[in-house]
XYZ file of C-alpha atoms in Angstrom:
515
model
C 0.035 0.008 0.022
C 1.470 3.286 -1.048
C 0.150 5.548 1.647
C 3.510 6.525 3.088
C 5.505 5.609 6.187
C 4.089 5.489 9.681
C 5.254 5.021 13.182
C 5.059 1.500 14.726
C 1.672 0.984 16.503
C 1.084 -0.323 19.983
C -0.647 -3.632 19.522
C -2.459 -5.864 21.939
C -3.218 -9.408 20.975
C -6.550 -9.635 22.764
C -9.653 -7.803 21.694
C -12.596 -7.141 23.969
C -16.037 -7.008 22.448
C -16.625 -3.368 23.327
C -13.550 -2.360 21.257
C -14.447 -4.007 17.950
C -16.813 -2.705 15.304
C -17.006 -5.573 12.804
C -14.577 -8.289 13.812
C -16.895 -10.789 15.453
C -16.264 -13.294 12.596
C -12.536 -13.380 13.415
C -10.833 -14.969 16.401
C -7.590 -12.953 16.482
C -6.673 -9.276 16.653
C -4.918 -7.746 13.584
C -1.318 -8.930 13.521
C 1.532 -6.541 13.969
C 2.857 -6.791 10.475
C -0.625 -6.344 8.909
C -1.301 -3.457 11.193
C 1.982 -1.562 10.594
C 2.045 -2.151 6.836
C -1.656 -1.782 6.001
C -4.071 -0.681 8.682
C -2.204 2.273 10.212
C -0.885 3.775 6.951
C -4.408 3.455 5.534
C -5.884 5.090 8.612
C -3.475 8.075 8.411
C -4.121 8.583 4.711
C -7.838 8.582 5.170
C -7.699 10.783 8.270
C -5.820 13.351 6.137
C -7.980 13.049 3.037
C -11.452 11.938 4.173
C -12.094 13.257 7.681
C -14.349 16.182 6.723
C -15.959 14.304 3.889
C -16.945 11.352 6.038
C -18.489 13.530 8.679
C -20.435 15.438 6.014
C -21.634 12.179 4.517
C -22.697 10.947 7.931
C -24.615 14.123 8.594
C -26.490 13.874 5.270
C -27.167 10.166 5.799
C -28.445 10.686 9.290
C -30.864 13.408 8.109
C -32.118 11.121 5.341
C -32.565 8.229 7.755
C -34.760 10.433 9.881
C -36.768 11.909 7.027
C -37.569 8.453 5.651
C -38.592 7.198 9.059
C -35.911 4.479 9.101
C -34.351 5.866 12.287
C -36.245 7.615 15.128
C -35.895 11.381 15.447
C -34.127 11.156 18.874
C -31.356 9.015 17.284
C -31.036 11.471 14.453
C -30.555 14.329 16.887
C -28.000 12.313 18.979
C -26.074 11.449 15.779
C -26.014 15.045 14.545
C -25.014 16.327 17.906
C -22.095 13.900 18.127
C -21.071 14.556 14.501
C -21.135 18.295 15.053
C -18.829 17.830 18.055
C -16.460 15.737 15.974
C -16.362 18.400 13.270
C -15.556 21.017 15.876
C -12.740 18.850 17.296
C -11.136 18.432 13.922
C -8.898 15.600 12.642
C -6.181 16.348 15.267
C -8.431 14.916 17.954
C -8.490 11.607 16.140
C -4.757 11.192 15.414
C -4.275 8.271 17.770
C -4.485 4.993 15.909
C -5.993 1.968 17.755
C -5.464 -1.311 15.955
C -8.457 -2.823 17.676
C -10.690 -0.592 15.582
C -8.833 -1.514 12.362
C -10.287 1.024 9.916
C -10.488 4.766 9.726
C -14.271 4.537 9.530
C -14.387 2.366 12.617
C -12.285 4.818 14.585
C -14.802 7.606 13.866
C -17.797 5.329 14.528
C -16.344 4.374 17.904
C -15.969 8.007 18.830
C -19.464 8.682 17.605
C -20.737 5.972 19.838
C -19.112 7.749 22.828
C -20.805 11.052 21.921
C -24.186 9.832 20.524
C -24.625 6.565 22.355
C -24.150 3.039 20.916
C -27.828 2.678 19.935
C -27.768 5.772 17.761
C -24.243 5.222 16.365
C -25.143 1.713 15.449
C -27.690 3.054 12.924
C -25.292 5.314 10.944
C -24.150 2.598 8.549
C -27.581 1.242 7.572
C -27.479 0.430 3.894
C -23.873 1.490 3.560
C -20.538 -0.121 2.930
C -17.182 0.816 1.467
C -16.242 2.452 -0.734
C -18.027 5.575 0.221
C -18.039 8.463 -2.279
C -15.209 9.967 -0.274
C -12.653 9.611 -3.017
C -14.986 11.353 -5.348
C -15.538 14.172 -2.845
C -11.824 14.611 -2.270
C -11.187 14.517 -6.012
C -13.770 17.196 -6.841
C -11.807 20.232 -5.431
C -8.624 18.877 -6.868
C -10.065 18.834 -10.370
C -11.498 22.285 -9.851
C -8.119 23.561 -8.665
C -6.581 22.184 -11.811
C -9.284 23.736 -14.024
C -8.721 27.073 -12.248
C -4.966 26.700 -12.774
C -5.482 26.064 -16.442
C -7.596 29.192 -16.628
C -4.938 31.336 -14.915
C -2.178 30.026 -17.156
C -4.381 30.605 -20.194
C -4.893 34.206 -19.154
C -1.120 34.735 -19.025
C -0.617 33.032 -22.481
C -3.433 35.055 -24.038
C -1.851 38.249 -22.735
C 1.499 37.179 -24.246
C -0.164 36.141 -27.526
C -1.813 39.525 -27.757
C 1.406 41.347 -26.951
C 3.490 39.313 -29.419
C 0.873 38.816 -32.175
C 3.071 40.669 -34.705
C 6.408 39.217 -33.531
C 7.535 37.298 -36.580
C 9.704 34.322 -35.697
C 10.934 31.041 -37.080
C 9.064 27.768 -36.623
C 10.354 24.290 -37.036
C 9.332 20.827 -38.122
C 11.556 17.964 -36.988
C 13.463 20.792 -35.304
C 14.643 22.094 -38.731
C 13.646 25.501 -40.140
C 10.132 25.132 -41.590
C 8.063 28.287 -42.020
C 7.782 31.677 -40.361
C 4.983 32.476 -38.008
C 4.527 34.734 -35.040
C 5.116 34.255 -31.338
C 1.446 35.058 -30.768
C 0.424 32.380 -33.282
C 2.459 29.792 -31.424
C 1.137 30.792 -28.040
C -2.438 30.650 -29.293
C -1.771 27.084 -30.447
C -0.855 26.204 -26.852
C -3.972 27.998 -25.625
C -6.101 25.850 -27.919
C -4.443 22.698 -26.523
C -5.034 23.837 -22.976
C -8.662 24.525 -23.819
C -9.030 20.865 -24.770
C -7.238 19.887 -21.587
C -9.772 21.982 -19.605
C -12.579 20.222 -21.478
C -11.156 16.820 -20.441
C -10.835 17.932 -16.801
C -14.419 19.113 -16.938
C -15.567 15.742 -18.355
C -13.593 13.930 -15.607
C -15.372 16.051 -13.054
C -18.780 15.127 -14.433
C -17.904 11.453 -14.252
C -16.566 11.924 -10.698
C -19.459 13.919 -9.415
C -21.937 11.027 -9.154
C -23.003 9.779 -5.765
C -22.688 6.067 -4.790
C -24.260 6.226 -1.373
C -26.888 3.631 -0.717
C -25.263 0.953 -2.878
C -24.705 -1.334 0.072
C -22.072 -4.034 -0.479
C -23.259 -4.483 -4.086
C -27.014 -5.054 -4.089
C -28.193 -1.863 -2.426
C -30.377 -2.236 0.632
C -33.784 -3.452 1.688
C -34.261 -0.218 3.700
C -36.256 2.493 1.880
C -33.321 4.922 1.670
C -33.552 8.033 -0.486
C -30.359 8.067 -2.542
C -31.357 11.115 -4.586
C -31.865 13.333 -1.527
C -28.499 12.395 -0.064
C -26.737 13.068 -3.396
C -28.348 16.475 -3.575
C -27.346 17.320 -0.030
C -23.684 16.494 -0.786
C -23.519 18.536 -4.000
C -23.545 15.622 -6.458
C -25.034 16.144 -9.917
C -26.443 12.632 -10.144
C -26.691 9.241 -8.527
C -24.584 6.367 -9.878
C -27.517 4.063 -10.333
C -26.348 0.499 -10.654
C -25.232 -0.665 -7.218
C -22.558 -3.030 -8.512
C -21.217 -0.226 -10.681
C -21.074 1.884 -7.554
C -18.721 -0.414 -5.711
C -16.776 -1.741 -8.686
C -16.102 1.255 -10.890
C -12.926 3.170 -10.824
C -13.195 4.780 -14.239
C -13.815 8.228 -12.707
C -10.354 8.168 -11.156
C -8.756 6.697 -14.302
C -10.428 9.400 -16.393
C -9.173 12.048 -13.969
C -5.600 10.710 -14.047
C -5.700 10.421 -17.779
C -6.821 13.999 -18.237
C -4.109 15.189 -15.886
C -1.502 13.196 -17.793
C -2.678 14.677 -21.062
C -2.413 18.155 -19.566
C 1.082 17.317 -18.267
C 2.163 16.474 -21.784
C 0.823 19.767 -23.141
C 2.790 21.674 -20.449
C 5.947 19.661 -20.972
C 5.941 20.366 -24.672
C 5.450 24.068 -24.063
C 8.264 23.934 -21.551
C 10.565 22.178 -23.984
C 10.020 24.789 -26.637
C 10.523 27.821 -24.433
C 13.430 26.119 -22.662
C 15.076 25.704 -26.052
C 14.356 29.277 -27.128
C 15.983 30.542 -23.891
C 19.351 28.896 -24.694
C 22.277 30.998 -25.772
C 22.104 29.209 -29.133
C 18.572 30.506 -29.818
C 18.320 33.609 -27.542
C 14.718 34.301 -28.625
C 13.271 34.632 -25.120
C 14.380 35.122 -21.502
C 12.709 34.554 -18.158
C 13.081 36.809 -15.153
C 15.891 36.388 -12.616
C 13.325 35.689 -9.885
C 12.502 32.381 -11.622
C 16.039 31.490 -12.686
C 18.704 29.406 -10.935
C 22.455 29.988 -10.599
C 25.416 27.643 -10.442
C 27.639 27.026 -7.363
C 30.566 26.604 -9.720
C 29.935 28.575 -12.886
C 29.376 32.252 -12.104
C 27.991 33.087 -15.563
C 25.000 30.716 -15.380
C 21.337 31.777 -15.529
C 19.387 28.436 -15.702
C 15.710 28.200 -16.719
C 14.990 25.616 -13.990
C 11.178 25.928 -13.869
C 10.866 24.321 -17.319
C 12.917 21.354 -16.138
C 10.797 20.930 -13.077
C 7.457 21.071 -14.945
C 8.743 18.816 -17.673
C 9.969 16.171 -15.179
C 6.724 16.333 -13.175
C 4.876 15.755 -16.390
C 6.638 12.361 -16.638
C 5.546 11.602 -13.077
C 1.929 12.430 -14.001
C 2.168 9.803 -16.777
C 3.636 7.419 -14.263
C 0.867 8.049 -11.735
C -1.692 7.497 -14.394
C -0.048 4.229 -15.324
C -0.063 3.161 -11.723
C -3.743 3.843 -11.405
C -4.621 1.945 -14.597
C -2.282 -0.878 -13.672
C -3.937 -1.192 -10.288
C -7.293 -1.950 -11.802
C -6.016 -4.082 -14.615
C -7.292 -7.662 -14.383
C -9.269 -7.062 -11.176
C -12.796 -8.237 -10.539
C -15.593 -5.698 -10.966
C -16.636 -5.323 -7.407
C -15.722 -3.957 -3.983
C -12.005 -4.710 -3.652
C -9.175 -2.838 -2.061
C -7.596 -2.246 -5.425
C -10.528 0.119 -6.191
C -11.300 1.316 -2.709
C -7.720 2.260 -1.624
C -4.811 1.285 -3.863
C -6.010 3.179 -6.935
C -6.375 6.445 -5.062
C -2.945 7.769 -3.901
C -1.392 8.003 -7.406
C -4.397 9.910 -8.650
C -4.337 12.379 -5.719
C -0.559 12.844 -6.110
C -0.886 13.576 -9.820
C -3.596 16.137 -9.192
C -1.752 17.858 -6.418
C 1.522 18.085 -8.327
C -0.269 19.342 -11.409
C -1.734 22.294 -9.473
C 1.779 23.164 -8.352
C 3.177 22.903 -11.890
C 0.479 25.120 -13.279
C 1.225 27.750 -10.644
C 4.961 27.590 -11.312
C 4.626 27.797 -15.039
C 2.208 30.682 -14.844
C 4.560 32.713 -12.609
C 7.559 31.937 -14.881
C 5.801 32.960 -18.061
C 4.591 36.183 -16.454
C 8.238 37.245 -16.507
C 8.923 36.206 -20.098
C 10.562 38.699 -22.420
C 10.903 38.234 -26.202
C 13.789 39.495 -28.338
C 11.721 40.656 -31.251
C 14.627 41.771 -33.394
C 16.356 38.451 -33.097
C 13.127 36.552 -33.721
C 12.652 38.599 -36.938
C 16.274 38.185 -38.015
C 16.019 34.377 -37.556
C 12.553 34.153 -39.236
C 13.790 33.604 -42.733
C 16.807 31.454 -41.903
C 17.093 28.070 -43.490
C 14.883 29.248 -46.392
C 11.813 28.966 -44.249
C 9.811 31.032 -46.736
C 10.415 28.554 -49.551
C 6.798 27.401 -49.744
C 5.638 30.970 -50.402
C 8.165 31.427 -53.182
C 6.814 28.222 -54.733
C 3.275 29.519 -54.361
C 4.444 32.782 -55.979
C 5.678 30.854 -59.035
C 2.467 28.806 -59.207
C 0.152 31.867 -58.938
C 2.034 34.073 -61.378
C 3.143 31.626 -64.113
C 1.883 28.634 -66.089
C 3.860 26.255 -63.922
C 1.908 23.738 -61.739
C 2.683 23.651 -58.050
C 4.829 20.479 -58.184
C 6.964 22.039 -60.855
C 7.290 25.209 -58.755
C 8.216 23.033 -55.761
C 11.026 21.444 -57.762
C 12.357 24.837 -58.857
C 12.533 26.163 -55.342
C 14.080 22.975 -53.997
C 16.842 23.223 -56.536
C 17.167 26.970 -55.752
C 17.866 26.124 -52.128
C 20.495 23.576 -53.220
C 22.250 26.127 -55.451
C 22.103 28.902 -52.773
C 23.374 26.558 -50.091
C 26.291 25.426 -52.178
C 27.201 29.047 -53.056
C 26.693 30.369 -49.475
C 23.863 32.667 -50.514
C 21.487 33.621 -47.720
C 17.757 33.876 -48.466
C 17.768 37.661 -48.415
C 20.526 37.729 -51.049
C 18.812 35.446 -53.528
C 18.406 37.123 -56.988
C 16.039 36.555 -59.898
C 18.930 35.227 -61.952
C 19.585 32.454 -59.415
C 15.890 31.516 -59.405
C 15.863 31.462 -63.183
C 18.941 29.242 -63.209
C 17.200 26.829 -60.875
C 14.153 26.834 -63.229
C 16.281 26.244 -66.322
C 18.128 23.310 -64.660
C 14.927 21.651 -63.570
C 12.274 22.715 -66.077
C 14.314 23.820 -69.062
C 13.101 27.477 -68.944
C 12.885 30.636 -66.879
C 10.841 30.938 -63.728
C 8.592 33.669 -65.061
C 8.898 35.777 -61.902
C 10.095 39.346 -61.508
C 12.834 40.503 -59.123
C 10.129 42.112 -56.881
C 8.124 38.858 -56.727
C 11.309 37.006 -55.630
C 11.856 39.465 -52.929
C 8.228 39.297 -51.817
C 8.174 35.533 -51.894
C 11.225 35.238 -49.623
C 10.191 37.917 -47.117
C 9.181 36.536 -43.680
C 6.845 39.416 -42.858
C 5.202 39.074 -46.250
C 4.862 35.340 -45.682
C 2.994 35.862 -42.434
C 0.726 38.557 -43.914
C -0.199 36.291 -46.793
C -1.362 33.466 -44.647
C -4.900 34.644 -43.962
C -6.438 31.240 -43.827
C -8.644 30.402 -40.855
C -6.274 29.717 -37.984
C -3.319 31.257 -39.712
C -0.780 33.800 -38.405
C -1.935 36.854 -40.397
C -3.398 39.686 -38.353
C -7.050 39.116 -39.411
C -7.361 35.434 -38.467
C -5.299 36.067 -35.346
C -7.670 38.738 -34.163
C -10.641 36.379 -34.631
C -8.809 33.505 -32.890
C -7.823 35.665 -29.939
C -11.369 36.763 -29.510
C -12.763 33.143 -29.623
C -10.039 31.990 -27.279
C -10.882 34.697 -24.761
C -14.578 33.822 -24.961
C -13.786 30.118 -24.402
C -11.442 30.944 -21.485
C -14.133 33.106 -19.869
C -16.658 30.340 -20.216
C -14.234 27.856 -18.613
C -13.632 30.258 -15.750
C -17.320 30.725 -15.229
C -17.776 26.956 -15.053
C -15.208 26.688 -12.283
C -16.824 29.489 -10.333
C -20.369 28.193 -10.747
C -19.328 24.636 -9.885
C -17.568 25.750 -6.716
C -20.566 27.792 -5.851
C -22.901 24.821 -6.226
C -20.725 22.757 -3.889
C -20.673 25.638 -1.357
C -24.465 26.091 -1.541
C -25.002 22.369 -1.004
C -22.693 22.428 2.047
C -24.415 25.479 3.505
C -27.863 23.938 2.982
C -26.685 20.736 4.653
C -25.469 22.734 7.667
C -28.813 24.563 7.810
C -30.546 21.186 7.782
C -28.354 19.960 10.647
C -29.067 23.109 12.637
C -32.806 22.672 12.007
C -32.668 19.056 13.209
C -30.847 20.289 16.326
C -33.414 23.017 16.955
C -30.997 25.867 16.299
């Protein structure tokens, strides 16, 4: 079990009946090895992650048991009084692990029996078993934090894209000079990818936010529980209907870890690009000193460490996803520890680390400066405007595009052999390339050659939907801002719905207690 290390417990080998919750079937107390390797680490993990959620679930369940007449009103009041006291005490009051109680749930139920009385506390688990929807409840705010982090990073990228929309720069395929574009165009591509990541996080949230309470061990319960009411009280959007599906499914966690891993890949690829551009060999961008690292040996160093951290943590996100998927591979579709416990830690770790990475990358990029002159100077290097020169031949002569492509390819060969840079190419060299490939002149003018090889002209000519020219860029920026605003609104409204549900539950508790 990957819950972390823990201190050795104090273990007695005899168990009195008033200390056990559900161990009547067994004749021995939990063994020392089993306790120290499984029970106590599990208890500490759940105390940290599930304490508030379990008490909230118990409050909603107690109210429902009273409203349906399953449990008498005096027991409901006793339960809610005891639960309120436990909430006020906080998880610190429950830090002592007792191996006689075995599970986290049993520890809390034992304390509830002290506060509410054994008769009332004995009713709290009617129709319930594990897993509770506690993993889902703990995952909800994590997914919302990630969605919010994507939105904040997107805002920074959109600001940079707007600022650098006219910054002409080189772009690469296979890391070789390909075609010019603009810094804004590149950044908007990343924004589009992040928008899809946000959509996947949102879909994972929808799958996660389904309530499983009332599923029993797998067949539900013969008590007339109201599953819909409890789900509504806890802020769930729906009830996971099939009771076997409730205890056996882990797809919501797998979907969440998959969406986080996909996001991690988007961030790592962005980091790799900017990391490369910040090297002395490229010198297209620079990050602020407040996000840079130095060297203990080399006094000249300014290291772009944040990109290395985010990139490496992206690999861990993929590893955590693999761990979660691997945990459920070849398992039975039912209530098993693989689903209930072992699947959970890697998913939580991936989510928590992703929130940190988003924050780190956002802060780093807020300090980004772009060397526009160097970007422009490098934009045409490696004959990156070659496709536009071929298009110029095709549009202005009788040559088909493949013939034009051959001419320009041969032109690059001739220029490279002669050490001629793109800006120094003449009509005579173009015509020579045409004569050697097609047997005649290119049909272009000197001005058309100059225009076809100009990086700024290249960008301006690419007015296609989604292209780097000013008009499509303006439209794309507007749409991206609208999408980002919608995503931000979803996060805010979803948080608000959870908050309203919690507040209403507390009002219901107060009402039951006569407050």
